[in-house]
PDB file of C-alpha atoms in Angstrom:
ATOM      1  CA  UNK A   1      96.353 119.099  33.249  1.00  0.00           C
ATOM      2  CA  UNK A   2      98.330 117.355  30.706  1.00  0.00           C
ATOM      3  CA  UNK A   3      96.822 116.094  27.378  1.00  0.00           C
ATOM      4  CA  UNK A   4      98.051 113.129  25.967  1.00  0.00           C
ATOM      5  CA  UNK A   5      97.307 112.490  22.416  1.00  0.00           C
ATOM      6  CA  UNK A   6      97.382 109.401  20.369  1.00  0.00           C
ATOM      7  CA  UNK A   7      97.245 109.056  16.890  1.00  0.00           C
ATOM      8  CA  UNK A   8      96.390 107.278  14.979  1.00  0.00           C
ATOM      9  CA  UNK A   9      92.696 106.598  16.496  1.00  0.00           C
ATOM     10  CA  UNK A  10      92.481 103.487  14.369  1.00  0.00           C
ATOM     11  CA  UNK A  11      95.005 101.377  12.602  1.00  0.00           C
ATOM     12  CA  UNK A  12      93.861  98.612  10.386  1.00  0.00           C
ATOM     13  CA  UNK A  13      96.774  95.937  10.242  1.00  0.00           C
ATOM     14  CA  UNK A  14      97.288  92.290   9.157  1.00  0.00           C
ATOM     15  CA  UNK A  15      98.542  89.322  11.731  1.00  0.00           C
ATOM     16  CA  UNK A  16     102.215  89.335  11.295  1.00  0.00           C
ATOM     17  CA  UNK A  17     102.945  93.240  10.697  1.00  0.00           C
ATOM     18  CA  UNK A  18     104.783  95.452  12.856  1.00  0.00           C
ATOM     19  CA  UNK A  19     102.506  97.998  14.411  1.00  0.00           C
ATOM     20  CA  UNK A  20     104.073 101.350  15.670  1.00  0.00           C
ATOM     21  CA  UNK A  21     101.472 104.110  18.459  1.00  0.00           C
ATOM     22  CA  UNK A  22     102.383 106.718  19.278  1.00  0.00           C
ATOM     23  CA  UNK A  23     101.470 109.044  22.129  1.00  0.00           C
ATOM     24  CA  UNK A  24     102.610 112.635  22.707  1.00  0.00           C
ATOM     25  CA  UNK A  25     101.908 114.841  25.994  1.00  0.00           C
ATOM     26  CA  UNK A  26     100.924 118.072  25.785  1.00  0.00           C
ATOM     27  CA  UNK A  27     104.552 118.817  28.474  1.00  0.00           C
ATOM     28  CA  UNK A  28     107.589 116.774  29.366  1.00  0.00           C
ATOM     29  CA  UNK A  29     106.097 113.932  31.636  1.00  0.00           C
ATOM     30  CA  UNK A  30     110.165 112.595  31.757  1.00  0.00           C
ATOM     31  CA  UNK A  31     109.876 108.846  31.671  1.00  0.00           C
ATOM     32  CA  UNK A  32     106.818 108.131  33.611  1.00  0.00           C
ATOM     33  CA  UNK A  33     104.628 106.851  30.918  1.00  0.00           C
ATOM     34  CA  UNK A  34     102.601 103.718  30.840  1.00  0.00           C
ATOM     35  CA  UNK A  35     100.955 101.801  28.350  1.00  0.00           C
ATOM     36  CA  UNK A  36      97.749  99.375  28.368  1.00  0.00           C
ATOM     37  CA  UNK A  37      95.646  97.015  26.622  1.00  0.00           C
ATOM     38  CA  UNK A  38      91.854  96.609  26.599  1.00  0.00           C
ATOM     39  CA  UNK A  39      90.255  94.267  24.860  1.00  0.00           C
ATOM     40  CA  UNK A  40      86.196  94.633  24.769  1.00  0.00           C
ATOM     41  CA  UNK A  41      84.299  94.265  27.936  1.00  0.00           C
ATOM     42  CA  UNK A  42      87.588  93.708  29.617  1.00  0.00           C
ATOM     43  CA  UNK A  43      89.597  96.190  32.193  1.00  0.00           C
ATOM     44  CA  UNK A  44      93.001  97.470  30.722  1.00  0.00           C
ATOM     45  CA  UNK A  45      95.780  95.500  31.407  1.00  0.00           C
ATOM     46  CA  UNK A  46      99.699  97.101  32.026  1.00  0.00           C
ATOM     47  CA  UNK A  47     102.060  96.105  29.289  1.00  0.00           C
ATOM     48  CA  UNK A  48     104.874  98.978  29.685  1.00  0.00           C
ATOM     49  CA  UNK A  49     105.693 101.051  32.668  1.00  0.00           C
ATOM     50  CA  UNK A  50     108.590 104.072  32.698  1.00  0.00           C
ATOM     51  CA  UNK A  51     107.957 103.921  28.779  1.00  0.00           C
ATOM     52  CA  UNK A  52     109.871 100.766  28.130  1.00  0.00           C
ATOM     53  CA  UNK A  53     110.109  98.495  30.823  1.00  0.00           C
ATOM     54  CA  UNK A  54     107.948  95.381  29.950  1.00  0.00           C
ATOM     55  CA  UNK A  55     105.372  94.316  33.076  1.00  0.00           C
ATOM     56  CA  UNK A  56     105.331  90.795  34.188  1.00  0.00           C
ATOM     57  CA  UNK A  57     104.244  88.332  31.777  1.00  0.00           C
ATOM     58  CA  UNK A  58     104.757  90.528  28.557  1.00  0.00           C
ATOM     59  CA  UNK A  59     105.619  89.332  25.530  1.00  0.00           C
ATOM     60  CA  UNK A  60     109.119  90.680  24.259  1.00  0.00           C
ATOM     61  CA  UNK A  61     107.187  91.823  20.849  1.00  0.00           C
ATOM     62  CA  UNK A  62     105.691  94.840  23.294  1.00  0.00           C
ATOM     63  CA  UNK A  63     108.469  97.457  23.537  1.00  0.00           C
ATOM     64  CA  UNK A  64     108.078 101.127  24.343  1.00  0.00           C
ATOM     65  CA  UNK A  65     110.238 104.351  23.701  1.00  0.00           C
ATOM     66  CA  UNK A  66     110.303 107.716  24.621  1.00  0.00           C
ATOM     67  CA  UNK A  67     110.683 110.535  26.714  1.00  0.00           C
ATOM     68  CA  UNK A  68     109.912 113.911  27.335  1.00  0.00           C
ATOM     69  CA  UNK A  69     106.563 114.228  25.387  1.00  0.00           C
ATOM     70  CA  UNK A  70     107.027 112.121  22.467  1.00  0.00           C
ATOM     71  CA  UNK A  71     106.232 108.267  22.636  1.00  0.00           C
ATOM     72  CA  UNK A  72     106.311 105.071  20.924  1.00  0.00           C
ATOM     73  CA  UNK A  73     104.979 101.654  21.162  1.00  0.00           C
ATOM     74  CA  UNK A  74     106.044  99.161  18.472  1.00  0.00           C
ATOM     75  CA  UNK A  75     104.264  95.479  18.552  1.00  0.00           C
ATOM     76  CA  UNK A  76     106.595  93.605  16.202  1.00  0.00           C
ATOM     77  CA  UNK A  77     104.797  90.898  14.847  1.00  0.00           C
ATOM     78  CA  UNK A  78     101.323  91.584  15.586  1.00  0.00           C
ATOM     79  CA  UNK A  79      98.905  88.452  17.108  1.00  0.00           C
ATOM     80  CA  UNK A  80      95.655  87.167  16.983  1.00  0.00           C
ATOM     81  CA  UNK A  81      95.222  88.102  20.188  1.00  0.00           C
ATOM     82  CA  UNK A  82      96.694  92.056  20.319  1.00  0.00           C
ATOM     83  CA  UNK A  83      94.002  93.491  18.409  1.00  0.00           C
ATOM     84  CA  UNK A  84      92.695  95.649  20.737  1.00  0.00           C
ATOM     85  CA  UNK A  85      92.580  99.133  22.042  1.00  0.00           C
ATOM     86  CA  UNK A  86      96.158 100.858  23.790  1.00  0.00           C
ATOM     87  CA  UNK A  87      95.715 103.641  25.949  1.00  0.00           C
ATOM     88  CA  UNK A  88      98.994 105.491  27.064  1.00  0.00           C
ATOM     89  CA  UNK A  89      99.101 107.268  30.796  1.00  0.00           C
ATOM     90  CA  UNK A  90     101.565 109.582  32.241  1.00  0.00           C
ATOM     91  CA  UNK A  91     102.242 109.754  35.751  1.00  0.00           C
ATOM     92  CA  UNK A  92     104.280 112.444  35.950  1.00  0.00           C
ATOM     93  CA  UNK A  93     101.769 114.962  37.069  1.00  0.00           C
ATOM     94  CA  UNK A  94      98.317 115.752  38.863  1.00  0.00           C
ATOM     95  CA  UNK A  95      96.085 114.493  37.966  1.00  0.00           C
ATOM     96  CA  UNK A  96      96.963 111.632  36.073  1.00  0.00           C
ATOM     97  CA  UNK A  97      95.575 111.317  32.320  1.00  0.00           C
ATOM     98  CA  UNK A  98      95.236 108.943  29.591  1.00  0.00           C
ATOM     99  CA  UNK A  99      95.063 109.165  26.156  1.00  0.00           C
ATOM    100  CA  UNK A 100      92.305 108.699  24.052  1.00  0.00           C
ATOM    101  CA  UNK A 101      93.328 105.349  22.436  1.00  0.00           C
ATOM    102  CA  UNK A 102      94.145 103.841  19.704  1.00  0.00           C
ATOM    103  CA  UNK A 103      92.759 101.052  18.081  1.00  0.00           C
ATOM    104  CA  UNK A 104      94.412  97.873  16.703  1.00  0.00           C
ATOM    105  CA  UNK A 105      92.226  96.529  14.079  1.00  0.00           C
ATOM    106  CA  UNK A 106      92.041  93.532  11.807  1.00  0.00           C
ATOM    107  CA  UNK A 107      92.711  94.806   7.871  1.00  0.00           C
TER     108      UNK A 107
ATOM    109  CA  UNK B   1      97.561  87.015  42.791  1.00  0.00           C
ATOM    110  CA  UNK B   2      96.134  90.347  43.602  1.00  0.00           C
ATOM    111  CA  UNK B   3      92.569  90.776  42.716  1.00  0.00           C
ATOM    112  CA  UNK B   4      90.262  93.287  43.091  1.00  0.00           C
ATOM    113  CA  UNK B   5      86.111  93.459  43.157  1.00  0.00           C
ATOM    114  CA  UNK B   6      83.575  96.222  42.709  1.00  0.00           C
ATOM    115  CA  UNK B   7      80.566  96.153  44.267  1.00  0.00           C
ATOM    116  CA  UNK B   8      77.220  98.663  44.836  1.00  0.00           C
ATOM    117  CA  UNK B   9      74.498  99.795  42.982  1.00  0.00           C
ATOM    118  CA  UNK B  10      74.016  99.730  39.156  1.00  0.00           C
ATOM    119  CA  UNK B  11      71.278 102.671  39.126  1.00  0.00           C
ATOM    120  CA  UNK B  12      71.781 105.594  40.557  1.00  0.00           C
ATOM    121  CA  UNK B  13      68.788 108.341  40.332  1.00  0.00           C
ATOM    122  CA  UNK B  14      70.001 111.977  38.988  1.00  0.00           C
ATOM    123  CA  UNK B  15      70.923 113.985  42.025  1.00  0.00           C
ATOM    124  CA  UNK B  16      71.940 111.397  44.146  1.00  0.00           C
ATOM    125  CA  UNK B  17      75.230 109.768  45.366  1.00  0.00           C
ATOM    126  CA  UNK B  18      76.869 106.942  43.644  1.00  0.00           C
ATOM    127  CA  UNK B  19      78.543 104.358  46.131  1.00  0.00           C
ATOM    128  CA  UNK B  20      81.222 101.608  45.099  1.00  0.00           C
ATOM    129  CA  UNK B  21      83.433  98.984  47.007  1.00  0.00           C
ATOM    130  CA  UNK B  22      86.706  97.634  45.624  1.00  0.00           C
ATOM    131  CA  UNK B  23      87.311  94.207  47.768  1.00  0.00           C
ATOM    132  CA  UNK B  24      90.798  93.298  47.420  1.00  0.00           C
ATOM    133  CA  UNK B  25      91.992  89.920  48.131  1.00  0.00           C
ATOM    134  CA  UNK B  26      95.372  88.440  47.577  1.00  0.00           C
ATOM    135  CA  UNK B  27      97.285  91.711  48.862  1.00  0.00           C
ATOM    136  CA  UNK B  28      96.141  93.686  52.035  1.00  0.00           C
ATOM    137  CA  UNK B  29      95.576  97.221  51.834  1.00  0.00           C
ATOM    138  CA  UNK B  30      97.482  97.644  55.116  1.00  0.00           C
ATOM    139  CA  UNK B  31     100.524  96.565  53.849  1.00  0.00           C
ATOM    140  CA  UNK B  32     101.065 100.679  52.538  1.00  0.00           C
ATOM    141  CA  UNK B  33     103.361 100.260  49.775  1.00  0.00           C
ATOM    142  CA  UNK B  34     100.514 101.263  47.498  1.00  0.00           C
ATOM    143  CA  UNK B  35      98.166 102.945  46.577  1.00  0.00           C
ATOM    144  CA  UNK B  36      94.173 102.319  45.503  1.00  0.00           C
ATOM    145  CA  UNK B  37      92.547 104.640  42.905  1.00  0.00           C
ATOM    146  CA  UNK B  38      89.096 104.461  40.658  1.00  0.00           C
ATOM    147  CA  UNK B  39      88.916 105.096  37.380  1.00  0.00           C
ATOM    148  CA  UNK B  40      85.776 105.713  34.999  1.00  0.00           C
ATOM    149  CA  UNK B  41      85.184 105.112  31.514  1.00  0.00           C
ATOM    150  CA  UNK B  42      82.011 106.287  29.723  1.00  0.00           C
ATOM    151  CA  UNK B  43      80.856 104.049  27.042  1.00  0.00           C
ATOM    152  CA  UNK B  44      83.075 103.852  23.729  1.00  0.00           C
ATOM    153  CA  UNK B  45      85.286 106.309  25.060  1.00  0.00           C
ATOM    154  CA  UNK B  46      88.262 106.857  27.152  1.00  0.00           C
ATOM    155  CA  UNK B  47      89.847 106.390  30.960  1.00  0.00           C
ATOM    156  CA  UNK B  48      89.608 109.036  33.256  1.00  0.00           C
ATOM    157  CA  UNK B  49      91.435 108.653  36.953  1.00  0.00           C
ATOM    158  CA  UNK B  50      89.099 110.043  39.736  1.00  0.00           C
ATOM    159  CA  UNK B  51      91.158 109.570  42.862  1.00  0.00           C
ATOM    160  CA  UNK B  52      93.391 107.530  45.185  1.00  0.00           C
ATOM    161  CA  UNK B  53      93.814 106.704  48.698  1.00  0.00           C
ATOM    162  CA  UNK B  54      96.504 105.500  50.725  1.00  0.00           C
ATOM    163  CA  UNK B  55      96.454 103.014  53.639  1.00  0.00           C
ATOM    164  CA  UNK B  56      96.834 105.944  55.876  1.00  0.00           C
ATOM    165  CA  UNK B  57      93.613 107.451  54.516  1.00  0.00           C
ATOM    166  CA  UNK B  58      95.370 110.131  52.742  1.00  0.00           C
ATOM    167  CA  UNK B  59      93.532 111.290  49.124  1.00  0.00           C
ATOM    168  CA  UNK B  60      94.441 113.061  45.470  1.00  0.00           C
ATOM    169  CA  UNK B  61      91.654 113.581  43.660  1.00  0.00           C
ATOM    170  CA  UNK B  62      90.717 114.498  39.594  1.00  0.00           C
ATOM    171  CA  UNK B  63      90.515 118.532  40.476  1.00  0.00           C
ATOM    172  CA  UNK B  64      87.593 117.999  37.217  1.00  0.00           C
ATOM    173  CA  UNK B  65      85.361 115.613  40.234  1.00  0.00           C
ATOM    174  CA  UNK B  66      87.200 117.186  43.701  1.00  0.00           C
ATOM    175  CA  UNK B  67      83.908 118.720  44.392  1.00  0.00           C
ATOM    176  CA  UNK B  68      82.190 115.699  44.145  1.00  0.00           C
ATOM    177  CA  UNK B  69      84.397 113.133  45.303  1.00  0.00           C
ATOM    178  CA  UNK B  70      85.349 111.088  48.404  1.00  0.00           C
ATOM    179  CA  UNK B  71      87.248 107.842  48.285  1.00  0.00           C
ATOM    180  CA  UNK B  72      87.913 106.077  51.955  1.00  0.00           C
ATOM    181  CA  UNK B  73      89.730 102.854  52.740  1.00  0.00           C
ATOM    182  CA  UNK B  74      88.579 100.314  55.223  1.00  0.00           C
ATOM    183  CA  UNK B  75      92.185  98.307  56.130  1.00  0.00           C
ATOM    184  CA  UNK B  76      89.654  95.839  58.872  1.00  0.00           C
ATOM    185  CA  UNK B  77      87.834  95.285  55.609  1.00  0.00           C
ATOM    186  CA  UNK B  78      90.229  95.071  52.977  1.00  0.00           C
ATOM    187  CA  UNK B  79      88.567  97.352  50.797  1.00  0.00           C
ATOM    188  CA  UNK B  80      88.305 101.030  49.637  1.00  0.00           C
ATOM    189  CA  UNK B  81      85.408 102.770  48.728  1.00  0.00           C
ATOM    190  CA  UNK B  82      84.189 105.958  46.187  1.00  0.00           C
ATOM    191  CA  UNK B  83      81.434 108.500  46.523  1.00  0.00           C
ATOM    192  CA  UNK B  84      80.501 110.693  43.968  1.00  0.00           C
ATOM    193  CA  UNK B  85      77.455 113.018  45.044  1.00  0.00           C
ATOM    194  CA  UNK B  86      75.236 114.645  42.694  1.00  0.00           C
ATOM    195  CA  UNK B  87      75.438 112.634  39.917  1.00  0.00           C
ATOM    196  CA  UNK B  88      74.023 113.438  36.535  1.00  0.00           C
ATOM    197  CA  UNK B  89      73.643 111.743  33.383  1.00  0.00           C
ATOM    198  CA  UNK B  90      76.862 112.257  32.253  1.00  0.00           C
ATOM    199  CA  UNK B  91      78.334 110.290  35.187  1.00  0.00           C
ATOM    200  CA  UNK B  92      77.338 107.076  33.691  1.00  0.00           C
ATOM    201  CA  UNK B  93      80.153 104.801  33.007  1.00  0.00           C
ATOM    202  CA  UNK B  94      81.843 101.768  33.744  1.00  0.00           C
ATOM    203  CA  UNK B  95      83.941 102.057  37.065  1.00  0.00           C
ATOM    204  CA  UNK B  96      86.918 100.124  38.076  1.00  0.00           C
ATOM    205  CA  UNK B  97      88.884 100.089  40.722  1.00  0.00           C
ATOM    206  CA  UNK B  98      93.065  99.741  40.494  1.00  0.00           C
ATOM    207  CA  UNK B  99      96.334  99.029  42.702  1.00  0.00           C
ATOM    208  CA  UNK B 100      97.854 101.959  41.767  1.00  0.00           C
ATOM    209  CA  UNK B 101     102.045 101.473  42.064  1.00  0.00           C
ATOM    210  CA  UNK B 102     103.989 103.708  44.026  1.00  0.00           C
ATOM    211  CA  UNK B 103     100.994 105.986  43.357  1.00  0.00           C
ATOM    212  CA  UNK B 104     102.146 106.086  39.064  1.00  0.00           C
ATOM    213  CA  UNK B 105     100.859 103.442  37.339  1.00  0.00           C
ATOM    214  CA  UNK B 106      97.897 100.550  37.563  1.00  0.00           C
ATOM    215  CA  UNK B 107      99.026  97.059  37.336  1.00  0.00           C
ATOM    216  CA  UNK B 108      96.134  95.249  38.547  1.00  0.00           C
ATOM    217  CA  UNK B 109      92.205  96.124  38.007  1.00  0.00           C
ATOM    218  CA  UNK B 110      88.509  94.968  38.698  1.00  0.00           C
ATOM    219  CA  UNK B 111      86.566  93.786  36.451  1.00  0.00           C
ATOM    220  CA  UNK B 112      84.454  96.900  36.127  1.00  0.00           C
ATOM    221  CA  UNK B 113      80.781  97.880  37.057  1.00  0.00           C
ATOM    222  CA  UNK B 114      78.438  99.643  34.864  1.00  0.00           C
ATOM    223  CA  UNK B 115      76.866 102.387  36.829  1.00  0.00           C
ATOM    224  CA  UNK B 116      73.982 104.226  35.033  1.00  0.00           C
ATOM    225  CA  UNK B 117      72.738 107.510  35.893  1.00  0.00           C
ATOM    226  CA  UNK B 118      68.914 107.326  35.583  1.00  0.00           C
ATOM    227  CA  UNK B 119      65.473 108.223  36.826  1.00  0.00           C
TER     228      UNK B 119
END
């Protein structure tokens, strides 16, 4: 199984700064990395597919980076509305596996 | 819009088997250019996938819950179902169910349902 890791856990930002997760995998999982959003007593919601392709509806301050086992994503002018918790998820092998989280926090 | 409902019990005894529903309307399960997967979440922590089927019936399950597990789809019914048999405390979690893309990644989830392991 492969183990992604995120770090940091929690990051403790102010509306306006650029935020940067990261997200490594335990083995090369190529391109096929995802990243979500989940907001409390919501169900995550798909901002980045193949690390860096935006999903529908995304704002263009959500980009993603990466390959191989190291990944990135940057938030460039963090919102009101992004603090929240961002999982990543590779697809690139049985059984699929997620990250542990980080979380976006209000400084 | 696709959207996608769980449905079944909300306590489960120790032992027994844990049933769920995902209803999905706005796409139809038939259509087999996806595929439909669970995924758990125990409380304050993190996602962990359990399975997927395809319209065809075909499964992949977490090899950590294979033992356990049996997901089904229903195409008459729109909907796809989980089972998880002897279920213990550690079981309890919020469950969702997702359209899993080209069987990679999950654009479109439930709501979740809080299923609590309990006697």
């Amino acid at each position: 199984e492969i183990v992604m890791t995120q770090s940091p856990a929690t990051l403790s930002v102010s509306p306006g700064e650029r935020v940067t997760l990261s997200c490594r995998a335990s083995q090369s999982v190529s391109g096929n990395l995802a990243w979500y959003q989940q907001k409390p007593g919501q169900a995550p919601s798909l901002l980045i597919y193949g690390a860096s392709t935006r999903a529908t509806g995304i704002p263009a301050r959500f980009s993603g980076s990466g390959s191989g086992t190291e990944f990135t994503l940057t938030i460039s002018s963090l919102q009101s509305e992004d603090f929240a918790v961002y999982y990543c998820q590779q697809y690139n092998n049985w059984p699929r596996t997620f990250g542990q989280g980080t979380k976006v926090e209000i400084k | 819009q696709v959207q996608l409902q769980e449905s079944g019990p909300r306590l489960v005894k120790p032992s027994q088997t844990l049933s769920l529903t995902c209803t999905v309307s706005g796409d139809s399960i038939r259509s087999g250019t996806e595929y439909w997967s669970w995924i758990r979440q125990p409380a304050g922590q993190g996602l962990e996938w359990i399975g997927r089927v395809y319209t065809t019936g075909t499964t992949n399950y977490n090899p950590s819950l294979k033992s356990r597990v049996t997901i089904s789809v229903d195409t008459s019914k729109n909907h796809f179902s989980l089972k998880l048999s002897s279920v213990t405390a550690a079981d309890t979690a919020v469950y969702y169910c997702a359209k899993c893309v080209g069987g990679w990644y999950f654009d479109h989830w439930g709501q979740g349902t809080l299923v609590t392991v309990s006697s």
